Short mmCIF file of C-alpha atoms in Angstrom, two decimals:
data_model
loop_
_atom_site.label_atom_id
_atom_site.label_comp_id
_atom_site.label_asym_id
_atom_site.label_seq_id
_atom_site.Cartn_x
_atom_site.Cartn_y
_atom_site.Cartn_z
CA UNK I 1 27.48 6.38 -8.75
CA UNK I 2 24.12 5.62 -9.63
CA UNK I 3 21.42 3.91 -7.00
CA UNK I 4 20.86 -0.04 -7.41
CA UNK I 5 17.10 -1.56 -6.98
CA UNK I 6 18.50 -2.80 -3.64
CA UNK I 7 20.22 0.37 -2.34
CA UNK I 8 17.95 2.28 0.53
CA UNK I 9 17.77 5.86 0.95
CA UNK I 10 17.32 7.79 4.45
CA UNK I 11 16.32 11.46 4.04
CA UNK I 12 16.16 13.37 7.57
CA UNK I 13 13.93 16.80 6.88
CA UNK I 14 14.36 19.53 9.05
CA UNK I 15 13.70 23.60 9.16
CA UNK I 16 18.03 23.93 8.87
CA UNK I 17 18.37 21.20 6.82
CA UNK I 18 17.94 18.03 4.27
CA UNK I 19 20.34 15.47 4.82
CA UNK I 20 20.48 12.03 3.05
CA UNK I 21 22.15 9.24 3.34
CA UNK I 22 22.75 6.29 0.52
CA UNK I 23 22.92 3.00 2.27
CA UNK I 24 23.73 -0.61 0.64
CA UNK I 25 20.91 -3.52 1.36
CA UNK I 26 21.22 -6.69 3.16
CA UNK I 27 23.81 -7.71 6.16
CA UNK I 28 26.98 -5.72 4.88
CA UNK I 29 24.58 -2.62 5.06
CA UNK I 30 27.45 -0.24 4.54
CA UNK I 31 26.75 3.77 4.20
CA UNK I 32 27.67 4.15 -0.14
CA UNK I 33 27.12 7.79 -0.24
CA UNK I 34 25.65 10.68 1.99
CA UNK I 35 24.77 14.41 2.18
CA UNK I 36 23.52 17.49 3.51
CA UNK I 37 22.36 20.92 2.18
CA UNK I 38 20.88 23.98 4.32
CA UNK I 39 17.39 25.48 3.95
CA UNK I 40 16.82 29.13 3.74
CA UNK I 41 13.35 29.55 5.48
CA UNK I 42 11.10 32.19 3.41
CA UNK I 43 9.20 34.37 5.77
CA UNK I 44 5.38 34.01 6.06
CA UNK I 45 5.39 30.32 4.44
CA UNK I 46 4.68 27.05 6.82
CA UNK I 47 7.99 26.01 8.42
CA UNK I 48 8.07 22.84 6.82
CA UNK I 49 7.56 24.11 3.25
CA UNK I 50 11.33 25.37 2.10
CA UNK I 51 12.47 21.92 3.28
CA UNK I 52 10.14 20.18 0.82
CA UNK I 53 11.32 22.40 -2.13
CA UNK I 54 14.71 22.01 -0.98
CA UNK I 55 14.30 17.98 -1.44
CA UNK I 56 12.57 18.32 -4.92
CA UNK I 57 15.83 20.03 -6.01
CA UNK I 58 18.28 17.59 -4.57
CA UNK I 59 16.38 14.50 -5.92
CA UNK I 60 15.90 15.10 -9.85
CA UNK I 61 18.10 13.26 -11.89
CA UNK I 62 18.62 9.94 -12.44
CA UNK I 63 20.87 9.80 -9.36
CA UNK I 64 17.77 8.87 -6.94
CA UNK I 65 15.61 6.87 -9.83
CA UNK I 66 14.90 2.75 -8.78
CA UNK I 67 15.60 4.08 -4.14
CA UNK I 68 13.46 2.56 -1.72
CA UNK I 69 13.29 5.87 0.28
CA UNK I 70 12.39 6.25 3.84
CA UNK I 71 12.23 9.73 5.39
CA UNK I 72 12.32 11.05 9.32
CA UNK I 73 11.00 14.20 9.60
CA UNK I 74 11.91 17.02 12.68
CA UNK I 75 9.61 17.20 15.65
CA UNK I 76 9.40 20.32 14.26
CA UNK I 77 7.43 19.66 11.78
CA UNK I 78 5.29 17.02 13.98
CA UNK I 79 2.61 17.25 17.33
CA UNK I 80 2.43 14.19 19.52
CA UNK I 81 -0.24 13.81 22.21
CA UNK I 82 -0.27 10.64 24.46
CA UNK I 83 -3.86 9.07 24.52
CA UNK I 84 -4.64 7.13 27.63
CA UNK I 85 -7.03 4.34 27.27
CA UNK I 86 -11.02 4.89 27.12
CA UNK I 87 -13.30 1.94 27.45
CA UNK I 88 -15.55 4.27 25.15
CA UNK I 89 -13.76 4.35 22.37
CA UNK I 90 -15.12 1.32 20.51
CA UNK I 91 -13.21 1.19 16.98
CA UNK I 92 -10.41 3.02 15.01
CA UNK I 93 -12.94 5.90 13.58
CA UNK I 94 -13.94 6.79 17.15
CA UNK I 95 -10.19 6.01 17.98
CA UNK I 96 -9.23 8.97 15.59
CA UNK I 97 -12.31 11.01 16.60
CA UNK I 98 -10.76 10.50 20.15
CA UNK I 99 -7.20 11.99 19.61
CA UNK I 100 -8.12 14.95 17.02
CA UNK I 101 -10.43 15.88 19.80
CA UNK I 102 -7.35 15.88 22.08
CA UNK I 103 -5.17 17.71 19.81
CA UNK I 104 -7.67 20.62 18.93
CA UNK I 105 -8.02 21.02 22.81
CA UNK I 106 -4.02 21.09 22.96
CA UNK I 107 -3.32 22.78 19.43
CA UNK I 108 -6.62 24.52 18.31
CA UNK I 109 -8.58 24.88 15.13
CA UNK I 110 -5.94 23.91 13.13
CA UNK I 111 -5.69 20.61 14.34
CA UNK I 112 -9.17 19.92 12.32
CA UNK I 113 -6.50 19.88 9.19
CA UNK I 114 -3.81 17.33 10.23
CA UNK I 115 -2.89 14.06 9.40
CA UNK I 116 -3.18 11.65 12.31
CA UNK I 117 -2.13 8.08 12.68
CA UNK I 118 -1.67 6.25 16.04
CA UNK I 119 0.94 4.05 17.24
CA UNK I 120 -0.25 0.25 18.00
CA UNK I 121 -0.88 -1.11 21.67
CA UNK I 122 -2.70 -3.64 23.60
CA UNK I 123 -6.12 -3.49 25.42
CA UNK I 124 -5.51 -1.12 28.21
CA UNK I 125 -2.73 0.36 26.98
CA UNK I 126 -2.39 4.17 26.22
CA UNK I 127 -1.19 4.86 23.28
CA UNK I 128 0.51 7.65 21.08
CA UNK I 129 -1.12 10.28 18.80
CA UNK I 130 0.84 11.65 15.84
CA UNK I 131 0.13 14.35 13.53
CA UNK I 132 1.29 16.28 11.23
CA UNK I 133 -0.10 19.29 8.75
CA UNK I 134 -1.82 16.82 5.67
CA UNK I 135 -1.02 19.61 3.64
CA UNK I 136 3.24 18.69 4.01
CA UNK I 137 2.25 15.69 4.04
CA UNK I 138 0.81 15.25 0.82
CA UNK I 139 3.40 17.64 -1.20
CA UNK I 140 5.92 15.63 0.55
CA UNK I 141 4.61 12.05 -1.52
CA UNK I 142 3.91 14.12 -4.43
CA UNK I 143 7.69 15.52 -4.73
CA UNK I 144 9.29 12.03 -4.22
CA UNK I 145 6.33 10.52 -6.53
CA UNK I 146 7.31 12.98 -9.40
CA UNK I 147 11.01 10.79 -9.87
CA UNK I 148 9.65 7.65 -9.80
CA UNK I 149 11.11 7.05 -6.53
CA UNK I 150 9.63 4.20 -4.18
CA UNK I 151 8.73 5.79 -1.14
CA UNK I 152 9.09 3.04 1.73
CA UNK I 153 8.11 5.03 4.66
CA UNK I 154 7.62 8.93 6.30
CA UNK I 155 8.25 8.39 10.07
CA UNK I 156 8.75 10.97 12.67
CA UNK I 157 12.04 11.44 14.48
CA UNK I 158 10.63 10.22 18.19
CA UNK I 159 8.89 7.42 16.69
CA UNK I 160 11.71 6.59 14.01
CA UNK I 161 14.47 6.29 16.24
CA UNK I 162 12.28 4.86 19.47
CA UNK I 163 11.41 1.74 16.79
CA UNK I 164 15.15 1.84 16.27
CA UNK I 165 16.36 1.35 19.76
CA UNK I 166 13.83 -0.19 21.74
CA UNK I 167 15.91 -3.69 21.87
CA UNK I 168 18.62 -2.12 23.38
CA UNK I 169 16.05 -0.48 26.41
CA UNK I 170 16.19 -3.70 28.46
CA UNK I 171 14.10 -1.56 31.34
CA UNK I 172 10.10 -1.44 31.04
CA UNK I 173 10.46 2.42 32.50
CA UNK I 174 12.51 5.45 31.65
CA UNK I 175 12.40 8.59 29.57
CA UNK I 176 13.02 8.05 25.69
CA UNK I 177 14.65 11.38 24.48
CA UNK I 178 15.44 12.30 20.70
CA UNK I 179 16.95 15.05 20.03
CA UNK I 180 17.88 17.53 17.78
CA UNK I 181 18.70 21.33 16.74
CA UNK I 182 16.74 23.46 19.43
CA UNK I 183 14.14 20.12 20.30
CA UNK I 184 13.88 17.83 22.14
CA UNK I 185 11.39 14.63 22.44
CA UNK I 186 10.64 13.26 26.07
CA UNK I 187 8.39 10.46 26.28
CA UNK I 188 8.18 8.49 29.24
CA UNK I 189 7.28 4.97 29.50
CA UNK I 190 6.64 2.93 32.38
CA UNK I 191 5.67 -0.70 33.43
CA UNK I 192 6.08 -0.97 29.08
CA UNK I 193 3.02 1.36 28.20
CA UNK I 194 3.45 5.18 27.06
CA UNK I 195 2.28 7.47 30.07
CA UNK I 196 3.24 11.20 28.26
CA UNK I 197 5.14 12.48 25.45
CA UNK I 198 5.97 16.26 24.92
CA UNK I 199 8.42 18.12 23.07
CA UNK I 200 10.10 21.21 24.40
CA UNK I 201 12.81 23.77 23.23
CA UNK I 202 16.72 23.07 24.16
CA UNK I 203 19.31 21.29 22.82
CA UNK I 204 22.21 20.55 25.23
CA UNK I 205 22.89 18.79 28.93
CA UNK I 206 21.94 21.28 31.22
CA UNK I 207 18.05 21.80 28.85
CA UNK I 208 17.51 18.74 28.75
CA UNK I 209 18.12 18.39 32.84
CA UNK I 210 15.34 21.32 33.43
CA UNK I 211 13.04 19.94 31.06
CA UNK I 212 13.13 16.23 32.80
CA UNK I 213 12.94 17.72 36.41
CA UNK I 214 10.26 19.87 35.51
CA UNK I 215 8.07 16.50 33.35
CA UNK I 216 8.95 14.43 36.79
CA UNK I 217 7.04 17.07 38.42
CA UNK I 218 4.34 17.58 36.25
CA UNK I 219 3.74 13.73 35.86
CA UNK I 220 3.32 13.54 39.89
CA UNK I 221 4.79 10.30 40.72
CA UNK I 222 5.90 9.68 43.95
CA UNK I 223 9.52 8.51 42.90
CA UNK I 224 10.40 10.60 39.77
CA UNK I 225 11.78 8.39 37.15
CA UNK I 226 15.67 8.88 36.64
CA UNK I 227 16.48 6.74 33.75
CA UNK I 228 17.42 8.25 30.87
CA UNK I 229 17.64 6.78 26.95
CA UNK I 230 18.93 9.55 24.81
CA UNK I 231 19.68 9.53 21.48
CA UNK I 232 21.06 12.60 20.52
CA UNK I 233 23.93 12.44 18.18
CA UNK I 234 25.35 15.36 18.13
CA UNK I 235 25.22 16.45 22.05
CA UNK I 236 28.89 16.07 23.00
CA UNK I 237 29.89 12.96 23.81
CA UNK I 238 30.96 13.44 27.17
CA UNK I 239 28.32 15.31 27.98
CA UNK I 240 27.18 14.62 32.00
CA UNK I 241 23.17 14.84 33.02
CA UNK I 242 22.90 15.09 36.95
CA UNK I 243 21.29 13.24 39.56
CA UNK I 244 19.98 10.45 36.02
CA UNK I 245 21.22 7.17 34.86
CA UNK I 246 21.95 8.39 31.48
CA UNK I 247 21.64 5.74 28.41
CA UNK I 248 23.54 6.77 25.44
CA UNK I 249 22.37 5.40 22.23
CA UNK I 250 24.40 5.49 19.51
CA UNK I 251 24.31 3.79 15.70
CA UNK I 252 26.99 1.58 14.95
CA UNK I 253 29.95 2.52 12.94
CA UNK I 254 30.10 1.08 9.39
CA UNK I 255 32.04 1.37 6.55
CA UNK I 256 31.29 4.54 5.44
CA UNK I 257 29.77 5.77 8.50
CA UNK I 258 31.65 7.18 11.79
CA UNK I 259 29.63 7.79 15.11
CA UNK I 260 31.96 10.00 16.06
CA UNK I 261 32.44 12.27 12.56
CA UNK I 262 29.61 11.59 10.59
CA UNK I 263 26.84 12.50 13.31
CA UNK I 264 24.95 14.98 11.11
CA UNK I 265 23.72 11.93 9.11
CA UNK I 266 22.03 9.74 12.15
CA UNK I 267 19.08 10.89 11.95
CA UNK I 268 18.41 10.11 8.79
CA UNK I 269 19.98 6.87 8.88
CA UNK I 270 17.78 6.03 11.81
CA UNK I 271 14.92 5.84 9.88
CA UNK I 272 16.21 2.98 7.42
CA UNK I 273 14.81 -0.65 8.70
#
């Protein structure tokens, strides 16, 4: 079945995997055709680069040629850093100045070489930092480029499926959680403004309930926050967090596309406006 000018493609990039999903355009935005193949890491190359050279085999042909292609990418492959509002900071130069100096502080040196953008917000507002090595970056555009493929966006998974859900957060406070194979994304929000974002190792219930009990801590608020929004698709289902209102988000089911079955492809899908 070959791609139409209108059909969108989702590609989810991770260290295990590169998973893609095929998706008709417009309201009856049915799932046409999907996939997944598993990356061998080499040793001593960056973590992100088999995944790459993975995709540039999956995508020649004339299979992918005319796709509007939007890609989510691990928090593996990406560093976050919540930047609190600074009178100081006068523009978006000094604005970018402002977070790399954060990151190197956080990450090192080799912050110096990453690509950074920043999330929008109002005056006062913090906002979030993301960044990622330019060096994927750029290899990543250059591989999809090569086909003649439109490339609509590269997103990171917390940002990705945050955008994606954030209608159906009707509270201005709670912790936003993606996650994924051995991650997981915790930003908090509350009043409506970011106020930290980290990402931490795990990937089931009883993790993810250490991880949040040790952030309430470290955030040092009086009344920890106990709302949860968690979109981790494939953490069991019936899966219990203690002593937290836990939010299960969830993509609708479409022809084509099972929440239940086909949770190996959410990611990816998440990424597709």
């Amino acid at each position: 079945m070959l791609l139409s000018l209108h059909d969108r493609v989702g590609v989810e990039l991770s260290p295990q995997s590169v998973t893609w999903v095929r998706m008709a355009r417009g309201f009856n935005a049915n799932v046409l055709d999907k996939g997944q193949e598993k990356v061998l890491l080499q040793p001593g190359e960056p973590l992100w680069q088999s995944a790459v050279h993975k995709l540039r085999h999956m995508i020649v042909g004339e299979t992918w040629k005319g796709a509007q292609v939007s890609v989510v990418l691990s928090n593996h492959f990406v560093r976050y850093d919540c930047l609190p509002w600074n009178d100081a900071v006068e523009d978006e130069e000094e604005l970018l100045a402002f977070a790399r100096h954060r990151l190197t502080q956080t990450y090192g040196a080799s912050a110096n070489s990453w690509a950074i953008s920043i999330s929008p917000a109002g005056k006062g507002k913090a906002q979030i930092a993301v960044a990622v090595d330019d060096t994927f970056l750029e290899m990543l555009k250059q591989v999809i480029s090569e086909e003649g493929i439109r490339l609509h966006s590269i997103q990171p998974y917390l940002m990705a499926s945050f955008n994606r859900f954030a209608k159906n957060m009707a509270q201005d406070s709670g912790w936003f959680v993606a996650a994924e194979a051995g991650r997981f994304a915790l930003a908090l929000f509350q009043e409506g403004q970011w106020k930290r974002v980290v990402l931490r190792r795990g990937g089931d219930m009883p993790a993810l309930h250490e991880w949040l009990e040790r952030e309430n801590m470290a955030n040092g608020e009086s009344a920890p926050c106990r709302e949860v929004f968690l979109f981790g698709p494939e953490i069991a289902r019936d899966a219990v967090l203690p002593s937290y209102t836990l939010h299960r988000l969830e993509l609708p089911a479409c022809q084509g596309y099972s929440p239940i079955t086909d949770v190996r492809y959410a990611i990816a899908m998440s990424g597709v406006a």
